[in-house]
């Protein structure tokens, strides 16, 4: 059993989703990847909680460290996050209490007027890999839609993305709309994207500005600590 | 780089029209090559640090595939520069506000207003990969698209350089709304100068271009034009995009 978990962790670090993937170092094609190992672990009656905590999460922590040390870059960590996110989809039905395993619900959207997709998708994949339940609302999402969503689904966190100085203004509008509807305090708002900055986040009353997905993970951990 | 196909194409465009008053639409014949090193840099790898083997082969695959989805096109109009104050600059009927633009235009008499794109096929494929959950491949292909459209703009620029050189002139720096002190909202004014561009690039109310992989801008031209870098006199000391040769205390 330890072997499977160790292999799982190693393959998370290598970013090998399936046996057909080369992995970051490119030398293990044909060997079982994260998806196959997760299935194998389930067949070997390893509890899904153990698979997640000792295989997936510890693997992702190493990936985070490598990223911080500039040994890994966005594509490398994305490969890992994608593999973990695939494994989580397999494990979800086996979890007795899936809410207990989730670190919280994170909704993410590219704001009104902005059609930029890729930055948001990277953050979504990474947070899912880090154990958050992620809901991707899409691109060009107007404030009303976001208000409606927050009211109905009560996410813990809301991520807003914008690429341009013209479209980032819609982030402020979104926060105002949450206030007007009396639900601003029900959710922590994180913003990111090429044009925005720490100062802008303060100016519009967002809870945090994040440079990238890993920064978001750190910020979310801080929020959890404060809550606990 | 002299490319026969390109030369023929230019001649076709230019035939019978005085060079510097023409508007041109180039939808065929722009040949670009994707520099993988550029792709690595855009993906965040440092100059000295190429991606590891597994990522390299994903880049190889996506670059190879990208050629199928790239349809380079360019449209431009050439206009007289009617006045250069700082920051007010007029090009034909168009009015722009940017100190940097005024600097870029110093010594220039003409300006090409342009838009280039690689079309929407590539981003549709990116969306498809995203839907399938292949976010990494989607990111890589998207990045290849960014590098490709920059190459298309480079090609257009080199065409203008040839145009100008043929008349004993030079061209300026290429400059675009949204950079530095040129407000991105002036995309609206710039697009007025590209009226009904036939290559299918549209501007949204928020000044975003569709297809995403498009670049708009201006290039000045003239006898006394110099390649001026706005960074030299810019006072944004901590700008992360400052050209290395013009460091803040320069
Ligand atoms: C590549 C690029 C391009 C490419 C592709 C653009 C595209 N839409 O696909 C091309 C060459 C086509 C291009 C064109 C233009 N560009 Co451009 N471009 C960039 C560049 C270099 C990188 C953007 C990118 O794709 N990054 C990769 C993705 C993955 O990163 P990301 O989206 O930023 O997301 C990451 C983080 O920001 C963060 N994040 C993002 N969202 C969120 C949300 C949350 C909640 C969190 C936690 C984190 C987070 O995490 C992500 C993952 O790490 C930026 C400068 C820069 N360094 O960012 C300029 C930049 C965006 N461009 C700029 C400009 C001006 C333009 C043009 C308007 C120029 C012109 N007139 O033609 C056009 C507009 C194009 C259009 N469609 O309208 C300016 C915008 C400035 C402004 N005023 O708004 C920038 C900022 C450059 C600059 N320094 O001035 N561009
Ligand atoms: S320093 Fe930065 S803002 Fe100033 S001209 Fe150069 S790139 Fe633009």
Coordinates of C-alpha atoms and ligand atoms in Angstrom, one line a residue, chain B residues 100 173 175 179-181 228-243 246, ligand 2:
Chain B
X100 CA 5.2 58.6 -25.8
X173 CA 9.1 52.2 -33.2
X175 CA 3.5 51.3 -30.7
X179 CA 0.9 50.4 -23.6
X180 CA 2.5 52.8 -21.3
X181 CA 0.8 56.2 -21.4
X228 CA 13.1 56.2 -30.6
X229 CA 12.4 54.3 -27.5
X230 CA 9.8 55.9 -25.3
X231 CA 11.5 54.3 -22.3
X232 CA 14.4 56.6 -22.5
X233 CA 12.5 59.6 -21.3
X234 CA 9.7 57.8 -19.5
X235 CA 9.4 58.6 -15.8
X236 CA 7.8 55.3 -14.6
X237 CA 11.0 54.3 -12.8
X238 CA 9.9 50.9 -11.7
X239 CA 8.2 49.8 -14.9
X240 CA 8.7 46.0 -15.3
X241 CA 8.7 46.4 -19.1
X242 CA 11.3 49.0 -19.4
X243 CA 13.7 48.2 -22.2
X246 CA 17.2 52.4 -20.9
Ligands
LIG2 S1 9.4 52.5 -19.1 FE1 7.6 51.2 -19.2 S2 5.8 52.6 -19.3 FE2 7.7 53.8 -19.7 S3 7.8 53.8 -22.0 FE3 9.1 52.1 -21.2 S4 7.7 50.3 -21.2 FE4 6.4 52.1 -21.4

